[in-house]
Short mmCIF file of C-alpha atoms and ligand atoms in Angstrom, two decimals:
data_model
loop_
_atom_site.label_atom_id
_atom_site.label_comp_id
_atom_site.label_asym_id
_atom_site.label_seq_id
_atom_site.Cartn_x
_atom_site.Cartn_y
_atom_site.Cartn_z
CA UNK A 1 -7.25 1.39 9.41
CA UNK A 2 -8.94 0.91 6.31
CA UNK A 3 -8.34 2.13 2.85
CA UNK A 4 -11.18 4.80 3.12
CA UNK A 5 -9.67 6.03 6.12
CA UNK A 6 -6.28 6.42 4.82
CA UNK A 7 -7.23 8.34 1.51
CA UNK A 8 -9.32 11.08 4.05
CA UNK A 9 -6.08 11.24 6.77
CA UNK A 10 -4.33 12.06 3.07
CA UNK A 11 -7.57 14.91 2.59
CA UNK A 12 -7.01 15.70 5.91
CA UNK A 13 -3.33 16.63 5.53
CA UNK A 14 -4.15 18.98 2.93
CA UNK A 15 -7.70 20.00 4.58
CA UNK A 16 -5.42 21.51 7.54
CA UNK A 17 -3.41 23.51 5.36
CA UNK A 18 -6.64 25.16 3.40
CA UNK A 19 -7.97 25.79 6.83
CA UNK A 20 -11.53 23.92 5.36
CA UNK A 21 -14.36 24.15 8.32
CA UNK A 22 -15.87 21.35 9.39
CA UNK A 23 -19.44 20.88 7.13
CA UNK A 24 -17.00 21.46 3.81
CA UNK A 25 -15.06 18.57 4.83
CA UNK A 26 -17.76 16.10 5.32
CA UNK A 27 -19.39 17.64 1.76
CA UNK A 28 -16.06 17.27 0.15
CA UNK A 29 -15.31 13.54 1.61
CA UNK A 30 -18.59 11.89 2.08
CA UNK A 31 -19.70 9.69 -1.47
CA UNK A 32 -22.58 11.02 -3.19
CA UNK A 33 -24.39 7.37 -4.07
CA UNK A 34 -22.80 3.70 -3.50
CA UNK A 35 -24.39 0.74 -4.85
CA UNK A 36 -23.95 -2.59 -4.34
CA UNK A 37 -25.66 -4.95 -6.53
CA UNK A 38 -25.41 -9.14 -6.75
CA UNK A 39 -24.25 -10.35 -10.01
CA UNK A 40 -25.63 -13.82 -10.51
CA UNK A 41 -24.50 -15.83 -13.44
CA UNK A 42 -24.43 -19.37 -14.61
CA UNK A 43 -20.57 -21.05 -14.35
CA UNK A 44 -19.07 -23.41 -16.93
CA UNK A 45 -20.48 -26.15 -14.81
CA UNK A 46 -23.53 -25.71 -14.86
CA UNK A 47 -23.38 -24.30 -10.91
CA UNK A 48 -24.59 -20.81 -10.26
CA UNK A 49 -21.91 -18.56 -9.38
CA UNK A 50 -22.95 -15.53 -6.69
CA UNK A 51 -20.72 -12.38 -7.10
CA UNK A 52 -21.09 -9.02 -5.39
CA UNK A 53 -20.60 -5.92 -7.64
CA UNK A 54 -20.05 -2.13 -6.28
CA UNK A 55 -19.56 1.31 -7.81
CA UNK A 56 -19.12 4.39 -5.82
CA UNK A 57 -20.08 7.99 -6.94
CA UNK A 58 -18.00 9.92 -5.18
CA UNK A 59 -18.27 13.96 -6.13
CA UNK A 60 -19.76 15.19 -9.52
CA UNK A 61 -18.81 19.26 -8.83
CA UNK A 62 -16.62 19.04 -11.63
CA UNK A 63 -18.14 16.77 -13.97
CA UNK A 64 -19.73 13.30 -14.85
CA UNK A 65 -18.31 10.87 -12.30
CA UNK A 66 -15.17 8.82 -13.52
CA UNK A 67 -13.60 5.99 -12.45
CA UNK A 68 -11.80 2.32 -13.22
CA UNK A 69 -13.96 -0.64 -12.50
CA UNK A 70 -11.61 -3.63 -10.58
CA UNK A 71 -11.69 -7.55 -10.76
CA UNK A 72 -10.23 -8.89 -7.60
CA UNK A 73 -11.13 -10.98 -4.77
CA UNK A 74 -10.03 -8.24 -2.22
CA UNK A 75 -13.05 -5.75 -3.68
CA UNK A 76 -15.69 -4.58 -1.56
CA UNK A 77 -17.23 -1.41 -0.54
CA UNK A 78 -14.66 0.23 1.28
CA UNK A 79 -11.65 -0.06 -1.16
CA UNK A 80 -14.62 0.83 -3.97
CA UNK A 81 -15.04 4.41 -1.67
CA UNK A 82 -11.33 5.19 -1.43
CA UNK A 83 -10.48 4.81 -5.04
CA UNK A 84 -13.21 6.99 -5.55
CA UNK A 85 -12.10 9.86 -3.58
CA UNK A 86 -8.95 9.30 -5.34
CA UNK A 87 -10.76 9.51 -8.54
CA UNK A 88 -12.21 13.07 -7.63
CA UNK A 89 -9.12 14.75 -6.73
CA UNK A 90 -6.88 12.84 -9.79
CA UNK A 91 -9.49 14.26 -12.05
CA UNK A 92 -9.25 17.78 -10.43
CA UNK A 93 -5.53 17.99 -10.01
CA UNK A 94 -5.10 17.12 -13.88
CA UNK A 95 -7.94 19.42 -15.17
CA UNK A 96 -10.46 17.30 -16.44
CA UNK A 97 -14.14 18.01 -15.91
CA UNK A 98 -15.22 15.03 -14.38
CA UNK A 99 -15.81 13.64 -10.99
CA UNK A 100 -14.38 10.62 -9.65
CA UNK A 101 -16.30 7.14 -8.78
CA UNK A 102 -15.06 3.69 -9.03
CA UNK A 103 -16.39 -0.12 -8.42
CA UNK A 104 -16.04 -3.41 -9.54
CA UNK A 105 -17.00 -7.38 -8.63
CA UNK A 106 -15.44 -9.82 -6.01
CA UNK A 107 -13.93 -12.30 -8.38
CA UNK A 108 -11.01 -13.61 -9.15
CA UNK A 109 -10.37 -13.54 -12.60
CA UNK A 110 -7.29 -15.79 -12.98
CA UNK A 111 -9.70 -18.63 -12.07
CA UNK A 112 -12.67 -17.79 -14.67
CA UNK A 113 -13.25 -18.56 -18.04
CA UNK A 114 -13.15 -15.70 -20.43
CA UNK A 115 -17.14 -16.56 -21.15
CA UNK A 116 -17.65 -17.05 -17.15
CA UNK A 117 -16.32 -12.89 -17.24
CA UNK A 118 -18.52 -11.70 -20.28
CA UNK A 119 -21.43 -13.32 -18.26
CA UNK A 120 -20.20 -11.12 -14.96
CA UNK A 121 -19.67 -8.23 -17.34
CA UNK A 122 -22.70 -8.41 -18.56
CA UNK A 123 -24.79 -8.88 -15.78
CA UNK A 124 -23.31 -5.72 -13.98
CA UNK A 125 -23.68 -3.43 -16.77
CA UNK A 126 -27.37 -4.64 -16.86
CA UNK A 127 -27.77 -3.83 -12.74
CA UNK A 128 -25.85 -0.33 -12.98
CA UNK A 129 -26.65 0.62 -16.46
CA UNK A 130 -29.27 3.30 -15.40
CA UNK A 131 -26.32 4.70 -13.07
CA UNK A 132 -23.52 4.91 -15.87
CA UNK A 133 -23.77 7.28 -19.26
CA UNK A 134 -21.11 9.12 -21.26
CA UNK A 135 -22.96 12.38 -19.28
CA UNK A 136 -23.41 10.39 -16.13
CA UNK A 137 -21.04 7.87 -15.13
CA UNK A 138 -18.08 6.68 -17.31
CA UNK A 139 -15.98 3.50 -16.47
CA UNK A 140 -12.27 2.46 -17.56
CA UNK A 141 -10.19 -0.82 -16.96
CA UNK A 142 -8.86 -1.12 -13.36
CA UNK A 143 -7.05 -4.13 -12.28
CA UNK A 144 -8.54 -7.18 -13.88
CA UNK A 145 -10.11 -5.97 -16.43
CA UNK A 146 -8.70 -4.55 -19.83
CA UNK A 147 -10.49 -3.35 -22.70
CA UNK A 148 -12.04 -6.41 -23.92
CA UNK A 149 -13.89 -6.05 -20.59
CA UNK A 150 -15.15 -2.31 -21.50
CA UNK A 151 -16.15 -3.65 -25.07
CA UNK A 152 -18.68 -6.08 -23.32
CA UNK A 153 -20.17 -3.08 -21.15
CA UNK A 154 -20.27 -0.64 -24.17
CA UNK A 155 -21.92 -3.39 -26.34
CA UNK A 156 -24.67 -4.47 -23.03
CA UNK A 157 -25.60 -0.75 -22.48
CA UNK A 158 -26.07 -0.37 -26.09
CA UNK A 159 -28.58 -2.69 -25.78
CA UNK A 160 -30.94 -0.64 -22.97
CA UNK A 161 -29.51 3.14 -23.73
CA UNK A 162 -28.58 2.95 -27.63
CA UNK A 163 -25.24 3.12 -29.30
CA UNK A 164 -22.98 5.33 -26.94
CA UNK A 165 -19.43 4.65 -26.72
CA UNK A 166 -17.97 7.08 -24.70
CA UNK A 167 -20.29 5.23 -21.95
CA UNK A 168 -17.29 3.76 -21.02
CA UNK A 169 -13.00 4.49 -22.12
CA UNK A 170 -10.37 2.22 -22.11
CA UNK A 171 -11.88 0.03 -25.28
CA UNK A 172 -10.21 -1.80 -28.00
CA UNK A 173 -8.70 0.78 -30.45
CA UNK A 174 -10.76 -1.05 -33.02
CA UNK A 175 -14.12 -0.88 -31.40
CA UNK A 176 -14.05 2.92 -30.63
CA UNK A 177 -11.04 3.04 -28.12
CA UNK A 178 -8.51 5.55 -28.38
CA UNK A 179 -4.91 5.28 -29.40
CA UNK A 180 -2.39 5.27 -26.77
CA UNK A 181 -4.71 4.43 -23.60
CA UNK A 182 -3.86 1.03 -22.71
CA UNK A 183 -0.26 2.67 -22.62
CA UNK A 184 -1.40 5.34 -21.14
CA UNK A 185 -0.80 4.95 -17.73
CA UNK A 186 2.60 3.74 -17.85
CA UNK A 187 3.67 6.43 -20.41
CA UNK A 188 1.97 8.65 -18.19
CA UNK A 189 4.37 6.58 -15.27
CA UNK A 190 7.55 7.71 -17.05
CA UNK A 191 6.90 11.16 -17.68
CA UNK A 192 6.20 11.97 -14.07
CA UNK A 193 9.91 10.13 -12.88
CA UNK A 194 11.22 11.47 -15.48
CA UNK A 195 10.36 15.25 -14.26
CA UNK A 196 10.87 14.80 -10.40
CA UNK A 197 14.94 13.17 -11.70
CA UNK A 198 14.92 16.69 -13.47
CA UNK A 199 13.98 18.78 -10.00
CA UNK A 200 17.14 16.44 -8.53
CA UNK A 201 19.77 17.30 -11.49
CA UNK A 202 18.99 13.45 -12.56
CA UNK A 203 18.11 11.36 -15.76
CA UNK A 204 16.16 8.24 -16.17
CA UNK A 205 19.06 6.88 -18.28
CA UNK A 206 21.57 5.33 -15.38
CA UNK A 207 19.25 5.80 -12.72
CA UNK A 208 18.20 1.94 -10.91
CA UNK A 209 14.63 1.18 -10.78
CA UNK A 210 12.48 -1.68 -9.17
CA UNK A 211 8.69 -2.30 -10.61
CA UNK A 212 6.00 -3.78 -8.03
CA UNK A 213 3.56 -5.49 -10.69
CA UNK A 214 3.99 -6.44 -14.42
CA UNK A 215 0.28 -5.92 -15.86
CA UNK A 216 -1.34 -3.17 -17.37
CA UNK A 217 0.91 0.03 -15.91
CA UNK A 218 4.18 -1.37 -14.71
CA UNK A 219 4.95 -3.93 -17.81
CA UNK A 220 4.44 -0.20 -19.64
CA UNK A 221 6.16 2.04 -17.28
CA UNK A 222 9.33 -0.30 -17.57
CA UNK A 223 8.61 -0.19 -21.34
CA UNK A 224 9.04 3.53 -21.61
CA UNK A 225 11.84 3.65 -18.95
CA UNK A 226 13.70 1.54 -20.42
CA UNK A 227 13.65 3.20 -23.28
CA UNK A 228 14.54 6.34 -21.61
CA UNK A 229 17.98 4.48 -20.62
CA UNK A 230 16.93 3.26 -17.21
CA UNK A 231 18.03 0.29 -15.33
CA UNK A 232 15.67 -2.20 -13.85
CA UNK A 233 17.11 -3.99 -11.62
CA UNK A 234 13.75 -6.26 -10.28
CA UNK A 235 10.40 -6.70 -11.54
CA UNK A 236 7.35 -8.76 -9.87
CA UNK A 237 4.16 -10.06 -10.59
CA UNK A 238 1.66 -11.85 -8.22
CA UNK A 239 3.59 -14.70 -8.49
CA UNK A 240 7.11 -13.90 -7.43
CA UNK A 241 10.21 -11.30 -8.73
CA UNK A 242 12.78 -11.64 -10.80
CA UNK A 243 16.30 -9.66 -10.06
CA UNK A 244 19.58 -8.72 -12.21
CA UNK A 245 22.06 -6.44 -11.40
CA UNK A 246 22.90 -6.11 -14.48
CA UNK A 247 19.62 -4.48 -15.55
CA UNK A 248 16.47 -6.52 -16.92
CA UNK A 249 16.28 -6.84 -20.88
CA UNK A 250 12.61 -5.92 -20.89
CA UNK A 251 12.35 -6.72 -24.65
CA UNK A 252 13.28 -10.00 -23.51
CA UNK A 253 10.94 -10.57 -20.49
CA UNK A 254 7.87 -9.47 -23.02
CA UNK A 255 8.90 -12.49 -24.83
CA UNK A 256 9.22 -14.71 -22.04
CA UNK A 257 6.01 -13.35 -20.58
CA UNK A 258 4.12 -13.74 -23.68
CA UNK A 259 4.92 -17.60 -23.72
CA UNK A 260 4.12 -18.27 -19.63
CA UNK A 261 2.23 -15.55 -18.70
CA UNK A 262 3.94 -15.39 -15.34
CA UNK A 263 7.57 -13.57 -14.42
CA UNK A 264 9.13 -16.65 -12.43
CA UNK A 265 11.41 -18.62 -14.56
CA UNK A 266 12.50 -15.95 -16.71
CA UNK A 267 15.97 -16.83 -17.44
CA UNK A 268 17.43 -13.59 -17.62
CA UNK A 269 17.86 -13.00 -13.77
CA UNK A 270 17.59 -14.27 -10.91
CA UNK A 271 14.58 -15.17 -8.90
CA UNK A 272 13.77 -12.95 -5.68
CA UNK A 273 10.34 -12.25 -3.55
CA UNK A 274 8.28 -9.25 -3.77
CA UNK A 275 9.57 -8.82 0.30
CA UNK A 276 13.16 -8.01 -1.33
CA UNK A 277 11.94 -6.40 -4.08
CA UNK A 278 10.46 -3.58 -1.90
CA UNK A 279 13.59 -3.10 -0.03
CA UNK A 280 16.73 -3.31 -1.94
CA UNK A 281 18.70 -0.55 -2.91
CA UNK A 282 17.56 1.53 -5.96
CA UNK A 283 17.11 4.80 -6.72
CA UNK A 284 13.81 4.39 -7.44
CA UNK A 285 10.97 1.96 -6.65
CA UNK A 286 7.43 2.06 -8.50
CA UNK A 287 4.82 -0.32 -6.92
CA UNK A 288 2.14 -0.51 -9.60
CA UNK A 289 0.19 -3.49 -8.29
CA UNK A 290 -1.77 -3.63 -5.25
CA UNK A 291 -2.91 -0.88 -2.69
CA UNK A 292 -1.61 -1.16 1.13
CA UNK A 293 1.69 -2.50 0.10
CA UNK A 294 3.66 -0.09 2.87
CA UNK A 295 3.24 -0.65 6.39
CA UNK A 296 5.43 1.08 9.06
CA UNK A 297 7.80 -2.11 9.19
CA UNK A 298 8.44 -2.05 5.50
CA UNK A 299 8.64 1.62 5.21
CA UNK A 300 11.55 1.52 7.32
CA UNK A 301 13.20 -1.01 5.22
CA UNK A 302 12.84 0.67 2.08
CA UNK A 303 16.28 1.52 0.78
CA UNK A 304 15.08 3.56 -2.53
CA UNK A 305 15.44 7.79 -2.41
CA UNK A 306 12.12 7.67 -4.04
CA UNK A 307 8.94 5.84 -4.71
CA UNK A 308 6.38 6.62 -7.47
CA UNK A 309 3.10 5.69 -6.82
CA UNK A 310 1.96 4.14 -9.94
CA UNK A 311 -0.47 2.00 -7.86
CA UNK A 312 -3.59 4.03 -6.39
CA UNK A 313 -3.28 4.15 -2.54
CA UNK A 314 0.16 1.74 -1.85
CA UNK A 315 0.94 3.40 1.38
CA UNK A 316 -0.80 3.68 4.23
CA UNK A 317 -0.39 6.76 6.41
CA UNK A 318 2.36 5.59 8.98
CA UNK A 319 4.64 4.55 6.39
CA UNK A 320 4.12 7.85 4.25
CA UNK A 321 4.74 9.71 7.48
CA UNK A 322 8.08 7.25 7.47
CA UNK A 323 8.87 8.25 4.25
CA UNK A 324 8.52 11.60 4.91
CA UNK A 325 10.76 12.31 8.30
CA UNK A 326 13.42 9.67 6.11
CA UNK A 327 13.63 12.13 3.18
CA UNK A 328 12.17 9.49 0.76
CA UNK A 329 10.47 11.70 -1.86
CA UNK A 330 7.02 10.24 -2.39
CA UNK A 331 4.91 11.28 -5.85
CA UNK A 332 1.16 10.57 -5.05
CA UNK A 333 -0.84 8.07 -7.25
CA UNK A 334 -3.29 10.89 -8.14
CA UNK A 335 -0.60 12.54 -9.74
CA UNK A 336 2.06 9.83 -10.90
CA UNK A 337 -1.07 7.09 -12.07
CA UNK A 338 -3.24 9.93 -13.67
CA UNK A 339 -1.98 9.49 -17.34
CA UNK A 340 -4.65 6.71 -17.96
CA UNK A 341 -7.77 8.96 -17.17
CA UNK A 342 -6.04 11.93 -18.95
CA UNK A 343 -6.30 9.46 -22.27
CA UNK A 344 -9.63 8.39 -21.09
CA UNK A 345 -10.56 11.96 -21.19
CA UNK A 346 -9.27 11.89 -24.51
CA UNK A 347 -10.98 8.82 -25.54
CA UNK A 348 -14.52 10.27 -24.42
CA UNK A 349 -14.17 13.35 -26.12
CA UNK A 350 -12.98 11.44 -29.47
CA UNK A 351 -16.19 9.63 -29.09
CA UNK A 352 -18.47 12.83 -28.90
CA UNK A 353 -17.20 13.80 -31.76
CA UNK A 354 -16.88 10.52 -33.96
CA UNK A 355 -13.45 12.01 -34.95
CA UNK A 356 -10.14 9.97 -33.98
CA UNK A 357 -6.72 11.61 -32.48
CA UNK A 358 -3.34 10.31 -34.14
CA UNK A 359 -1.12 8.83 -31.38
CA UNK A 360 1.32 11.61 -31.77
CA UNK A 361 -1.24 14.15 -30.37
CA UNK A 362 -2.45 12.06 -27.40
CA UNK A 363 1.26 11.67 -26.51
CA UNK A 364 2.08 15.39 -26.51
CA UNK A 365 -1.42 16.37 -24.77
CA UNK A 366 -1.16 13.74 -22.08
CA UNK A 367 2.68 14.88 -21.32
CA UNK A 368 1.75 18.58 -21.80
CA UNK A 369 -0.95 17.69 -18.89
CA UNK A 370 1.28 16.04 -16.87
CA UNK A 371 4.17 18.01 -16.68
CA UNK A 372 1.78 21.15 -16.43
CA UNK A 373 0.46 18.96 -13.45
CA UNK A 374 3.79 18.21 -12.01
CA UNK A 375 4.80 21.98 -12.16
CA UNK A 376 2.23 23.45 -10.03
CA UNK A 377 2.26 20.50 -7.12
CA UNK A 378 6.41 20.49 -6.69
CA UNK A 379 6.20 24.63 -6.92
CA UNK A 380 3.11 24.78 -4.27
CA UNK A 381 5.40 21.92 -2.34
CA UNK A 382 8.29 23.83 -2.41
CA UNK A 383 6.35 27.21 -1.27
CA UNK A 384 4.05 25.55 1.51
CA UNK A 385 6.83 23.06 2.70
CA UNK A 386 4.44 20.49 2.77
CA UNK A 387 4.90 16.96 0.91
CA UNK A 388 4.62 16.14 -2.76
CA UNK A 389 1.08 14.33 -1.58
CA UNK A 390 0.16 17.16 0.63
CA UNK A 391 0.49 19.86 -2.13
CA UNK A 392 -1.47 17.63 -4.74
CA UNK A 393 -4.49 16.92 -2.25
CA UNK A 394 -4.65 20.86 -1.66
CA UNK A 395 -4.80 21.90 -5.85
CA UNK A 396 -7.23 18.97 -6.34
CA UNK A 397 -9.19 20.38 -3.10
CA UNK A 398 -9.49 23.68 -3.93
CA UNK A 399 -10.89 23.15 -7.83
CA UNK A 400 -13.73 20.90 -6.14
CA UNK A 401 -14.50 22.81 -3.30
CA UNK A 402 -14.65 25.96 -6.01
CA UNK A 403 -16.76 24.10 -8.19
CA UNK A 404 -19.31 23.45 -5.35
CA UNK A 405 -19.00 26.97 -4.47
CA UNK A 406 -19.90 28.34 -8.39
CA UNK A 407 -22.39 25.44 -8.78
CA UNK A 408 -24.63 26.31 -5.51
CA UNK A 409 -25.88 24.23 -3.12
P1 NAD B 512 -3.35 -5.41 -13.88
O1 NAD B 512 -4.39 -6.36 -13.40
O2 NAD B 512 -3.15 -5.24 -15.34
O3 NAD B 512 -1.92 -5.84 -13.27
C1 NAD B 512 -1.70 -6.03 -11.91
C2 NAD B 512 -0.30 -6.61 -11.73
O4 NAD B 512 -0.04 -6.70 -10.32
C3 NAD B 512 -0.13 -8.03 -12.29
O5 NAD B 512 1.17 -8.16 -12.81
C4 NAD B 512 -0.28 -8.90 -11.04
O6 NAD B 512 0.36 -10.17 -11.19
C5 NAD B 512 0.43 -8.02 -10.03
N1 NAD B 512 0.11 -8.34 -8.64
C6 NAD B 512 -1.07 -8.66 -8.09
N2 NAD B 512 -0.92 -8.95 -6.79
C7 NAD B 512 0.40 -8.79 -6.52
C8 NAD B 512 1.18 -8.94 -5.34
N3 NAD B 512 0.64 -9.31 -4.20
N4 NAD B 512 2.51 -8.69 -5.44
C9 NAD B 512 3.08 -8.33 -6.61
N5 NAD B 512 2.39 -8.18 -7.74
C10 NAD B 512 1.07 -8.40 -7.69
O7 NAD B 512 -3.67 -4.03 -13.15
P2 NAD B 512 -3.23 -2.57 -13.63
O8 NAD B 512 -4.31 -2.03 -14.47
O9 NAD B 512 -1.85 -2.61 -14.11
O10 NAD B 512 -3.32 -1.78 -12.23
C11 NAD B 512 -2.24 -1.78 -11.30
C12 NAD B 512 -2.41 -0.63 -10.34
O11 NAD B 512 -2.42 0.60 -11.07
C13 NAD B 512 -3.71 -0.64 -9.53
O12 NAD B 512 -3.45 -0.12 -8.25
C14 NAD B 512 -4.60 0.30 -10.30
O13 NAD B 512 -5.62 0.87 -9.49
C15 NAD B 512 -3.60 1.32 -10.75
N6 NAD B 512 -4.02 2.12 -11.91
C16 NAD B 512 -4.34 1.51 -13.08
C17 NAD B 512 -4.70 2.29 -14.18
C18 NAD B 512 -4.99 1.69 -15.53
O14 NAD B 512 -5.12 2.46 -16.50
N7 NAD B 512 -5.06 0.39 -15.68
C19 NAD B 512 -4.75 3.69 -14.06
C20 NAD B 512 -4.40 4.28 -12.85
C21 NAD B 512 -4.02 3.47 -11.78
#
């Protein structure tokens, strides 16, 4: 199965509940335009370097399409079309008016230079520039890229559409970025544990947590939990894991990590695999790396009572079905991840109207969102006895298929 595949048996799911017929499912899942472009660019060296580049417009019912763009070797078209889909029902479960697309280029970016990524950058916002627009199409950082990355695409469309810089979100907070996004995420992360510990009589504070990734979202989602009180007890990066039963001192590791860049040798704990990271017992384990992380094998060796999906698509179907007949409470990426295009919502709009938001106010918006969020997926949950995924595929359904229905045909 592919990762397409596994984001429509999630539609599906919810499909089957709403009793959809047949021609609204195939509107409602098929991609509205997919390009794939070559991005050509001259390396260090002197060598040409051939990369492939891909964004996916998914559904635009709602909204302008919106999406992360993704640096990794394991891109390509498929994985571009499922975190699409995602994109369109994260952006309708949460209330924004957009649609949802995504892309990126297959590259690795540990092994570029950072002028070897501006040229990449460049190039692709010069092949899909007529296809992106603050009305149109509007980017974000995904994994491998960060807002340096968006400040190269705002500055290269600039220079074929004219200064517009909600054309992309997720920029530096000195070049037109918002406060609070690169946090966003991982704040975002936190709130959403922190509400389904409520709906179980729990707390963050005391509870035992393991993080799957240590970039972008989880090094902030253990910021803000542990902050909150909780106890991490492992924490990985592509590189390996480190463990202490104690509870990791994340001050500590941001110290250590600013120094070597990578978690192994971190002295305060010892070092473990991603394997045993995923399956030793905690209360609660966040994978916020990779997609596909959860087979049927691992599922069943999971020992946490919940996961949170801070990654976008972690688990294919087999293991959520695991997870589900094991009692493991599962919240769904497009409701647990979508704190980073709630603040990219709030970047764009800060951008229309050359007027900046204080960080206090994209805090209490993006948590007033969330929880608001959270609220109406665990009470349609409860009500339809259907899974936390289930009941956030059906909202997110419903708003798009609506819009479709008010916009026409
Ligand atoms: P990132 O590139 O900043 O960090 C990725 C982290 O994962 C790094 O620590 C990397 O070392 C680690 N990693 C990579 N391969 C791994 C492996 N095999 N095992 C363990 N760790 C591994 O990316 P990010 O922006 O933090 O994105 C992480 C996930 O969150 C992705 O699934 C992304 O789609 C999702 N997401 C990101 C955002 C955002 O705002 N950045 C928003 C929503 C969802």
């Amino acid at each position: 199965m592919q990762a397409f595949e596994a984001t429509n048996h999630f539609f599906d799911q919810a499909a089957k509940e709403l009793e959809l017929t047949s021609n609204v499912r195939t509107l409602l899942i098929t991609p509205d335009r997919e390009v794939r472009v070559e991005v050509a660019i001259e390396m260090d060296s002197g060598k040409i370097g051939n990369f492939i580049g891909y964004r996916v417009q998914h559904d635009n019912a709602r909204g302008p399409f919106k999406g992360g763009l993704r640096y990794h070797p394991m891109v390509d078209q498929d994985e571009a079309r499922s975190l699409a889909s995602l994109m369109t029902w994260k952006t309708a479960l949460v209330d924004l008016p957009y649609g949802g697309a995504k892309g990126g280029v297959n590259c690795d970016p540990n092994k570029l230079s950072k002028g070897e990524l501006e040229r990449i950058t460049r190039k692709f916002t010069e092949k899909i520039h007529d296809l992106i627009g603050p009305q149109k199409d509007i980017p974000a950082p995904d994994m491998g890229t960060d807002a340096q990355v968006m400040a190269w695409i705002m500055n290269e469309y600039a220079k074929y559409e004219g200064f517009h810089p909600a054309c992309v979100t997720g920029k530096p907070v000195e070049f037109h970025g918002s406060e609070g996004r690169e946090a966003a995420t991982g704040f975002g992360v936190a709130i959403v544990t922190r509400e389904v510990l409520a709906k179980l009589k729990s707390t963050v504070a005391g509870t035992t947590f393991a993080i799957q990734g240590y970039g972008n979202v989880g090094s902030h989602t253990a910021r803000r939990l542990a902050a909150m009180g909780a106890k991490i007890l492992s924490i990985s990066d592509a590189y390996g894991a480190v463990h202490n039963p104690e509870g990791i001192d994340i001050a500590e590791l941001d110290r250590h990590m600013a120094v070597s860049h990578k978690i192994v040798g971190f002295k305060g704990g010892d070092t473990t695999t991603n394997e045993q990271l995923l399956t030793m017992p905690v209360d609660v384990l966040i994978p916020a790396a990779l997609g596909g992380v959860f087979d049927a094998e691992r599922a069943k060796a999971v020992q946490a009572r919940i996961i949170v999906e801070a990654a976008n698509g972690p688990i294919w179907p087999e293991a959520d079905q695991i997870f589900n007949e094991r009692g493991i409470l599962v919240v769904p990426d497009i409701l647990a991840n979508a704190g980073g295009v709630i603040v990219s919502y709030f970047e764009w709009v800060q951008n229309l109207q050359h007027f900046r938001w204080p960080l206090e106010q994209i805090e209490r918006e993006e948590e007033r969102k969330l929880v608001s969020a959270f609220e109406d997926v665990y009470k349609l949950a409860q009500r339809k006895s259907v899974s936390l995924r289930t009941a956030a595929f059906m909202k997110a359904i419903a708003r798009v298929g609506r819009a479709h229905v008010l916009g026409g045909m």
